[in-house]
Coordinates of C-alpha atoms in Angstrom, one line a residue:
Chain A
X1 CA -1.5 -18.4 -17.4
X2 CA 0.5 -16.3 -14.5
X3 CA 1.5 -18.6 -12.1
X4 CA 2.3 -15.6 -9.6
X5 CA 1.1 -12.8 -8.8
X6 CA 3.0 -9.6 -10.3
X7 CA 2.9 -7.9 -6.8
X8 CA 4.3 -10.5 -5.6
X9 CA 7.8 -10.3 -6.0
X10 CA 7.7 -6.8 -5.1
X11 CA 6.4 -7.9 -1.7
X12 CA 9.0 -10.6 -1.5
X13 CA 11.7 -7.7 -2.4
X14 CA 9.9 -5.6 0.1
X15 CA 10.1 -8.4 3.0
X16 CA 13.8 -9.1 2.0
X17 CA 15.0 -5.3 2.6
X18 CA 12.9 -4.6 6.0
X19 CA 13.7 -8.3 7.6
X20 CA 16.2 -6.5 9.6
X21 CA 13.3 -5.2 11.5
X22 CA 11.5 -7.3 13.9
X23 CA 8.1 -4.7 13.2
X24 CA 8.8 -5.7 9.3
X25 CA 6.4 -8.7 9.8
X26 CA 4.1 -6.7 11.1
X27 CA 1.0 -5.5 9.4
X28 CA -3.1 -3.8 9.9
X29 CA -6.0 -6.2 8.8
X30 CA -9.1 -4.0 8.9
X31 CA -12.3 -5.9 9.0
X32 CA -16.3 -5.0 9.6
X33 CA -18.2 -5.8 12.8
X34 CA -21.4 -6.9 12.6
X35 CA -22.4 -3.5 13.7
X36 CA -21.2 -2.3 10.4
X37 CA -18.4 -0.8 11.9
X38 CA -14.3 -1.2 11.3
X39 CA -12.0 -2.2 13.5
X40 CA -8.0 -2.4 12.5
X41 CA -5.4 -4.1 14.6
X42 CA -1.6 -5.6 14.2
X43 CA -1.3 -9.1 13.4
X44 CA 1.7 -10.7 12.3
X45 CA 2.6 -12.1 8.8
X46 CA 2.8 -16.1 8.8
X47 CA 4.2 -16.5 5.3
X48 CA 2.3 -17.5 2.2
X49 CA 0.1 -20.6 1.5
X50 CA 2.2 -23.5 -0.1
X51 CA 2.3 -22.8 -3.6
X52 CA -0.5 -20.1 -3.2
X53 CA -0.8 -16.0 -2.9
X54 CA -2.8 -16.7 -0.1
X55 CA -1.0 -14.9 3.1
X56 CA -1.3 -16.5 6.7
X57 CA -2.3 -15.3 9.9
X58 CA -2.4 -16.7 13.3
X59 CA -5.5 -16.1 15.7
X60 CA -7.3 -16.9 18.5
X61 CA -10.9 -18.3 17.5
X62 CA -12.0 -15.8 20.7
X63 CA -10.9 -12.8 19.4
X64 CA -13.3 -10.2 18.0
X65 CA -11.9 -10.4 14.0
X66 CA -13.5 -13.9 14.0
X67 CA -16.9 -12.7 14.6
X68 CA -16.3 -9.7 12.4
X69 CA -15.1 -11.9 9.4
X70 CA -18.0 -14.5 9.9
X71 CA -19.9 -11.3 9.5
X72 CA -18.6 -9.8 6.5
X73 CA -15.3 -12.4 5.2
X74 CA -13.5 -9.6 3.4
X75 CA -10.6 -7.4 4.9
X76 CA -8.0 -5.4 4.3
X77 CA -4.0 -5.7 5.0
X78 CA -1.9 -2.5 5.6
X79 CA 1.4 -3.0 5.0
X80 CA 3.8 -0.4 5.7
X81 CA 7.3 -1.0 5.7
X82 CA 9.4 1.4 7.4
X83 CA 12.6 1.0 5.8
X84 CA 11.8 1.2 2.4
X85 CA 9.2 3.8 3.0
X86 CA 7.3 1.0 0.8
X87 CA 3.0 0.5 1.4
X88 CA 0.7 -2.5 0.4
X89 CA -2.6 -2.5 0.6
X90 CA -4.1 -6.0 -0.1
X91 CA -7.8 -6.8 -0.1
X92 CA -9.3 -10.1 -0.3
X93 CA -11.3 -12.6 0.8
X94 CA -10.5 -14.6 4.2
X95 CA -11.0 -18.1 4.4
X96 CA -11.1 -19.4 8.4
X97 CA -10.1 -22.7 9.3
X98 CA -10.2 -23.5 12.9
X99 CA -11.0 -26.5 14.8
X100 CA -14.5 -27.5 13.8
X101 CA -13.4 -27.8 10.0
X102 CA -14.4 -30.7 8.2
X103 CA -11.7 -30.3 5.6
X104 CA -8.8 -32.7 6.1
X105 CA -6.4 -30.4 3.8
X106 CA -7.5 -27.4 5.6
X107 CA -6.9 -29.2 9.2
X108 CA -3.4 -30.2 8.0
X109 CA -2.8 -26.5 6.8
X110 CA -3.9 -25.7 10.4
X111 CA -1.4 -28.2 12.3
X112 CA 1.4 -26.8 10.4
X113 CA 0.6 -23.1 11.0
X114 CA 0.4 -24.6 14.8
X115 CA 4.0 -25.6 14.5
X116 CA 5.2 -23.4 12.8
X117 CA 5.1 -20.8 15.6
X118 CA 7.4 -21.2 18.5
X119 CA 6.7 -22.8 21.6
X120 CA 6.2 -19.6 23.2
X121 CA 3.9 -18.2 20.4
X122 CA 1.3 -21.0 21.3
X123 CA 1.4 -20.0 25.0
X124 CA -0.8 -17.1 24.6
X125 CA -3.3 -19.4 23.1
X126 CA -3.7 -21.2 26.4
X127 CA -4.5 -17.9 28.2
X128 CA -8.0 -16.4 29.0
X129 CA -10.4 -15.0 26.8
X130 CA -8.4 -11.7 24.8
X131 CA -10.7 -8.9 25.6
X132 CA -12.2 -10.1 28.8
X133 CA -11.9 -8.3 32.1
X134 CA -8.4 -9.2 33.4
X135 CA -8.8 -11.0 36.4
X136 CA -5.4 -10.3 39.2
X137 CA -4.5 -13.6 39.3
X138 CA -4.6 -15.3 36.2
X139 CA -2.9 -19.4 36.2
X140 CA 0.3 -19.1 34.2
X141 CA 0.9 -21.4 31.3
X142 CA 4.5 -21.3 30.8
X143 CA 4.9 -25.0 30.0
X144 CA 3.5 -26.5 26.8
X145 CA 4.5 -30.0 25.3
X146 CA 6.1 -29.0 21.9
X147 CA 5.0 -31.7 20.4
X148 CA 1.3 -31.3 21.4
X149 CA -0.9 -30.2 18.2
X150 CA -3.7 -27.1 18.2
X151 CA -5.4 -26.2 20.7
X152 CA -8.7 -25.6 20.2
X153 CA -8.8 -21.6 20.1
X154 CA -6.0 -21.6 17.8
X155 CA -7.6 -20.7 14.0
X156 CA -5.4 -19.9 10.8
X157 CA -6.7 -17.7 8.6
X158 CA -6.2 -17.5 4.8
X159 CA -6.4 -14.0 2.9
X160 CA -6.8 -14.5 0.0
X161 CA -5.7 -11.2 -2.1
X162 CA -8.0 -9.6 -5.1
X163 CA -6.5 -6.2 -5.2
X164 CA -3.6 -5.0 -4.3
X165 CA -2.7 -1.4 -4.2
X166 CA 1.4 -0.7 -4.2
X167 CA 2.3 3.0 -3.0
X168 CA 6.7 3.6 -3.3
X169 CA 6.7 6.9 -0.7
X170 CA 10.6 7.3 -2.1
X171 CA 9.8 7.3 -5.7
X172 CA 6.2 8.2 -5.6
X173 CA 4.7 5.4 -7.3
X174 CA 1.8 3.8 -7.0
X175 CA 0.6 0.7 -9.0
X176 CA -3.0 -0.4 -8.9
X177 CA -2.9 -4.1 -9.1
X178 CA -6.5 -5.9 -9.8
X179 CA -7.5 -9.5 -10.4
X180 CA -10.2 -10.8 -12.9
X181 CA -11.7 -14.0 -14.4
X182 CA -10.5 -15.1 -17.6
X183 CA -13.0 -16.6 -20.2
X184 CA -11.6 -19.9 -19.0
X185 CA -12.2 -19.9 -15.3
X186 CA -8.7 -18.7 -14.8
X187 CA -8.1 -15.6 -12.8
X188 CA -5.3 -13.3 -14.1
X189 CA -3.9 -10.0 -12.7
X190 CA -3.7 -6.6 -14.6
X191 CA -1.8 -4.0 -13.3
X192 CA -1.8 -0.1 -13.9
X193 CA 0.3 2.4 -13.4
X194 CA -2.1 5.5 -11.0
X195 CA -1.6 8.5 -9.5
X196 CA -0.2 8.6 -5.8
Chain B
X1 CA -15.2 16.2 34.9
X2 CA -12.8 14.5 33.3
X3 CA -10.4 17.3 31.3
X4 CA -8.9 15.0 29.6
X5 CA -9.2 11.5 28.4
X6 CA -7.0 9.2 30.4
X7 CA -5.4 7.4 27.3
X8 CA -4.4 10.0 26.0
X9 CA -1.4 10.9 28.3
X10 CA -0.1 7.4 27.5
X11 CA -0.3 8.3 23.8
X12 CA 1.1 11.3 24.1
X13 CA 4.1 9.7 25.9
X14 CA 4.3 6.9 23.5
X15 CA 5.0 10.0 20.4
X16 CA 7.5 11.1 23.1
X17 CA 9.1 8.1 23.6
X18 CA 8.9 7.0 19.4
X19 CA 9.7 10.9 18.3
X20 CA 13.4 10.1 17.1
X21 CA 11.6 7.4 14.4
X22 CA 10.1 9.2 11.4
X23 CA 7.3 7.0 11.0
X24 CA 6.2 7.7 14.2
X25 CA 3.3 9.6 13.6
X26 CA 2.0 7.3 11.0
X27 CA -0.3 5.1 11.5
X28 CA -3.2 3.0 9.7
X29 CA -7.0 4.1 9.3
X30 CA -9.5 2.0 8.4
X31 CA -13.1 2.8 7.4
X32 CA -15.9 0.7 5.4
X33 CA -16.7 1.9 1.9
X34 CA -20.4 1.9 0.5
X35 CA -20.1 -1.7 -0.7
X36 CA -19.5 -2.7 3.2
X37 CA -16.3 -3.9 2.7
X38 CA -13.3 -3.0 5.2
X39 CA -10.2 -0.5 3.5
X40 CA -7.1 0.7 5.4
X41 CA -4.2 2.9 4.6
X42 CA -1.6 4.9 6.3
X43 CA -2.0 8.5 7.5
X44 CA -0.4 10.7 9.5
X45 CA -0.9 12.2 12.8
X46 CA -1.3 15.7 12.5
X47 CA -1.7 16.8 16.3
X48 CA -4.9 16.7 18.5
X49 CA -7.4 19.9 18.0
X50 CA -6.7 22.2 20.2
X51 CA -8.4 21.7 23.5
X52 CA -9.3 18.5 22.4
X53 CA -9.0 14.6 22.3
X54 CA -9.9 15.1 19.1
X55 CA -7.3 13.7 16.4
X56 CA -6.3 15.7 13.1
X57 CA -5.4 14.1 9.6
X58 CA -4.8 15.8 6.4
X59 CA -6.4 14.3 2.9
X60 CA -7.3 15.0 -0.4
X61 CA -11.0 14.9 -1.0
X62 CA -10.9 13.3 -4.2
X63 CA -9.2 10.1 -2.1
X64 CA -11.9 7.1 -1.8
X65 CA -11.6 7.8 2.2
X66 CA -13.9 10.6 1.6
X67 CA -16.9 8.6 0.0
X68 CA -16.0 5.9 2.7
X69 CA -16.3 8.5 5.1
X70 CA -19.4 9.9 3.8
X71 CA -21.2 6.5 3.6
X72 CA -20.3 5.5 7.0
X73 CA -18.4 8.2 9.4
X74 CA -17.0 5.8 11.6
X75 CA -13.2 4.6 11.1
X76 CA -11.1 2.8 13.9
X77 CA -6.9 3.6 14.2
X78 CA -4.4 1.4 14.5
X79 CA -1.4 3.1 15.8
X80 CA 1.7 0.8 16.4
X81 CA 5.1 2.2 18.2
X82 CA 8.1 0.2 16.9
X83 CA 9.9 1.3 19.3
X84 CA 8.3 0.7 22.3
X85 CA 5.8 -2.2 21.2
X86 CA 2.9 -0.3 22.1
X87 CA -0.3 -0.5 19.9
X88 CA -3.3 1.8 20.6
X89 CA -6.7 0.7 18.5
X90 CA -8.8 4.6 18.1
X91 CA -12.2 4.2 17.2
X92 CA -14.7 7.1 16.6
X93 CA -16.5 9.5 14.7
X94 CA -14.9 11.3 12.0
X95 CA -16.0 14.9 10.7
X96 CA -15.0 15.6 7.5
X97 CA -13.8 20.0 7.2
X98 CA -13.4 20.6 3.3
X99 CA -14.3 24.1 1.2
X100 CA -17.7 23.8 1.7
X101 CA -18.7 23.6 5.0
X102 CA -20.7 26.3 6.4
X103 CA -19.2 26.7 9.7
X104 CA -17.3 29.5 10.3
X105 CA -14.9 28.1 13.1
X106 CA -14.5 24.9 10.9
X107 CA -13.2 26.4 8.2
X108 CA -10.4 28.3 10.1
X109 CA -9.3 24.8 11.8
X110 CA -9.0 23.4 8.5
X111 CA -6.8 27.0 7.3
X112 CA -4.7 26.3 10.3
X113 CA -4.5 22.5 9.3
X114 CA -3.3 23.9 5.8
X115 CA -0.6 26.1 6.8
X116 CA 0.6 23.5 9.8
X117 CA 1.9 21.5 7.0
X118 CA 5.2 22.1 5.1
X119 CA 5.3 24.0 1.5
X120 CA 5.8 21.0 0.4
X121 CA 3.5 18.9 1.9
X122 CA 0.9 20.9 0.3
X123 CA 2.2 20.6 -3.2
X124 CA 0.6 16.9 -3.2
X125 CA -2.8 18.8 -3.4
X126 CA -2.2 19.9 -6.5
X127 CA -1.5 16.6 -8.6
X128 CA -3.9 14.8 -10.3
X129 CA -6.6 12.6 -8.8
X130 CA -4.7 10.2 -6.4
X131 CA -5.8 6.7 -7.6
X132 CA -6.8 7.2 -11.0
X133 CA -4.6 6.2 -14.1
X134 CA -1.5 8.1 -14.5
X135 CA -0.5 9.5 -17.6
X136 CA 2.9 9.6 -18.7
X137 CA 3.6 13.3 -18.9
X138 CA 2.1 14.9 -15.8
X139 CA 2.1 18.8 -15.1
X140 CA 4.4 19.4 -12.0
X141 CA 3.7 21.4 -9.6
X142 CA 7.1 22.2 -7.9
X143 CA 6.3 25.7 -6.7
X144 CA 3.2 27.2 -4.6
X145 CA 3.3 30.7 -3.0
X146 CA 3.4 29.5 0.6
X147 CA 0.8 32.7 1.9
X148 CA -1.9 31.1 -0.2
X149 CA -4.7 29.3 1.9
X150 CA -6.3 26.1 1.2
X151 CA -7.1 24.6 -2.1
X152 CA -10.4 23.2 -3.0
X153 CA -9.7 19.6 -2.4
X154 CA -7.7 20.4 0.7
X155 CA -9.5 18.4 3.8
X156 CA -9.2 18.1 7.4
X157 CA -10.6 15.4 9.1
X158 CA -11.6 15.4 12.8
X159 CA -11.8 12.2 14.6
X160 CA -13.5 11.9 17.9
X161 CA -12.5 9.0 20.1
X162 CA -15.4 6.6 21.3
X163 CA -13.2 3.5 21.9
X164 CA -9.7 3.3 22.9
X165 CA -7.9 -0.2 23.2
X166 CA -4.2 0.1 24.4
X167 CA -1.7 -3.0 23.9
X168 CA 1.7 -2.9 25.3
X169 CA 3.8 -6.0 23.8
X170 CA 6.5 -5.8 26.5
X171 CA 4.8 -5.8 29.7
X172 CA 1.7 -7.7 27.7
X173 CA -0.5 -5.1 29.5
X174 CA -4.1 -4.5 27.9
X175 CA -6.5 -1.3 28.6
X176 CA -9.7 -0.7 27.4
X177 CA -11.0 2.8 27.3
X178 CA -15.0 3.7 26.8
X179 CA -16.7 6.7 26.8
X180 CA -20.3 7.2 28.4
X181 CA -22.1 10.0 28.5
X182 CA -22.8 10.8 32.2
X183 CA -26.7 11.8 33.5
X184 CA -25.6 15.4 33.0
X185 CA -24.8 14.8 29.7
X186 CA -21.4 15.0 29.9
X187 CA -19.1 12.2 28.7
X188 CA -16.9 10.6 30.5
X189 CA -14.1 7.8 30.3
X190 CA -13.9 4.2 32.2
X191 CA -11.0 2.0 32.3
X192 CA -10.4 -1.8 32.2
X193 CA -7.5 -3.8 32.6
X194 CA -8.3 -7.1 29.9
X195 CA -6.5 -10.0 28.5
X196 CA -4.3 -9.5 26.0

């Protein structure tokens, strides 16, 4: 039984040695569109699930990637850190949790992505539609009570990883890291050693 | 008629303005592979075609970006400046230039490509089959006679902006960019201010 992840801790060291850099937290989730198309944008790296290797990311419920994950639920994390010359690309599963989820675990998980962020992080989640035709004169929202909870637009998302592929651009390694289902339900990880 | 694409003086400015920071001229392409599902990975920028908006990356065609490619030939940028908080989403069509294409003019585009690149750069071409299992004692390849042209797996890739979706984190500025082909069958670009 492997209670973590091997690629893991190499993320964790990776995290550790960039957190200097504001960017370091900074990654590319590519998803599909319903058009069968990909899209890529930056989104920013909310820790890991309690206890899990499932990472978090903030969004906004109105932003394309939600229709595009309803569509197809996998995607795919670059992860380039620019210090370390270090890349990891993660692909999983994402599991959505906004406001209309009838989970009570998953709408805790949700409040405490919510406050989590600052004050000013939430703002943005009060604006207008991301995407839409800017309109001159938009209201400003640059109050919030800090102790109000979600709004409704605000949606965490769990990614929940299956491969992982680990590229060192210093030492030019690259480890292959796969998951798989044990003959007991479990899943495990195996990790090989491949050519960069 | 529209000579150039009006996005890409602010990218061009953004290289300027991010040039001192190696990793500038990386940036993360993602494409959908045959089973539908989204990958991503870093590349790097190797110049706009000459006379074009069109944008140049080097690759190895044994690389699973190739049969991505070849199932589906669309693949969307994501291009973040660290230094200047700028993000610019590229989508388009990608033409893929390897040994065996039959056009003449292609094939010296993707000779240029090859000697654009450093000695060294070039080396990487001759390894083993990036992705598959490494074996302990690999061959190396430390010299190359720099007048030789492209090897087999050496490809260029082409892509042709469709979509263009500029971010700028510090002024929280948004642009959207489209392309439309125009009743003489030209295209042509429009521009929109949107949400962030």
């Amino acid at each position: 039984m492997s209670s973590s992840a091997p690629w893991k801790q190499l993320l964790l060291n990776s995290i550790n040695s960039n957190s200097h850099l504001k960017h370091s937290t900074y990654f590319q989730l590519a998803t599909v569109g319903s058009n069968g198309r990909p899209s890529n944008r930056t989104v920013v790296f909310r820790g890991f699930q309690d206890g899990t290797d499932k990472i978090q990311i903030n969004t906004d419920s109105r932003s394309c990637k939600i229709e595009d994950l309803k569509h197809c639920p996998f995607a795919e994390v670059c992860w380039y850190f620019t210090e370390t010359w270090e890349q990891f690309r993660i692909h999983g599963r994402v599991d959505l949790i906004d406001a209309s989820n009838s989970d009570p675990d998953k709408l805790e998980q949700r409040e405490a992505a919510w406050f989590a962020g600052s004050v000013r992080s939430r703002l943005q989640y009060l604006g207008p539609t991301p995407g839409l035709p800017s309109l001159d004169e938009q209201p400003s929202h640059d109050s919030l009570d800090s102790s109000a909870g979600p709004v409704d637009v605000f949606c965490l998302l769990l990614l929940d990883p299956e491969q992982v592929d680990y590229l060192n651009l210093k030492s030019n390694e690259r480890l292959a890291f796969t998951t798989a289902r044990s003959v007991n339900g479990e899943n495990f990880w195996t990790q090989n050693k491949v050519n960069p």
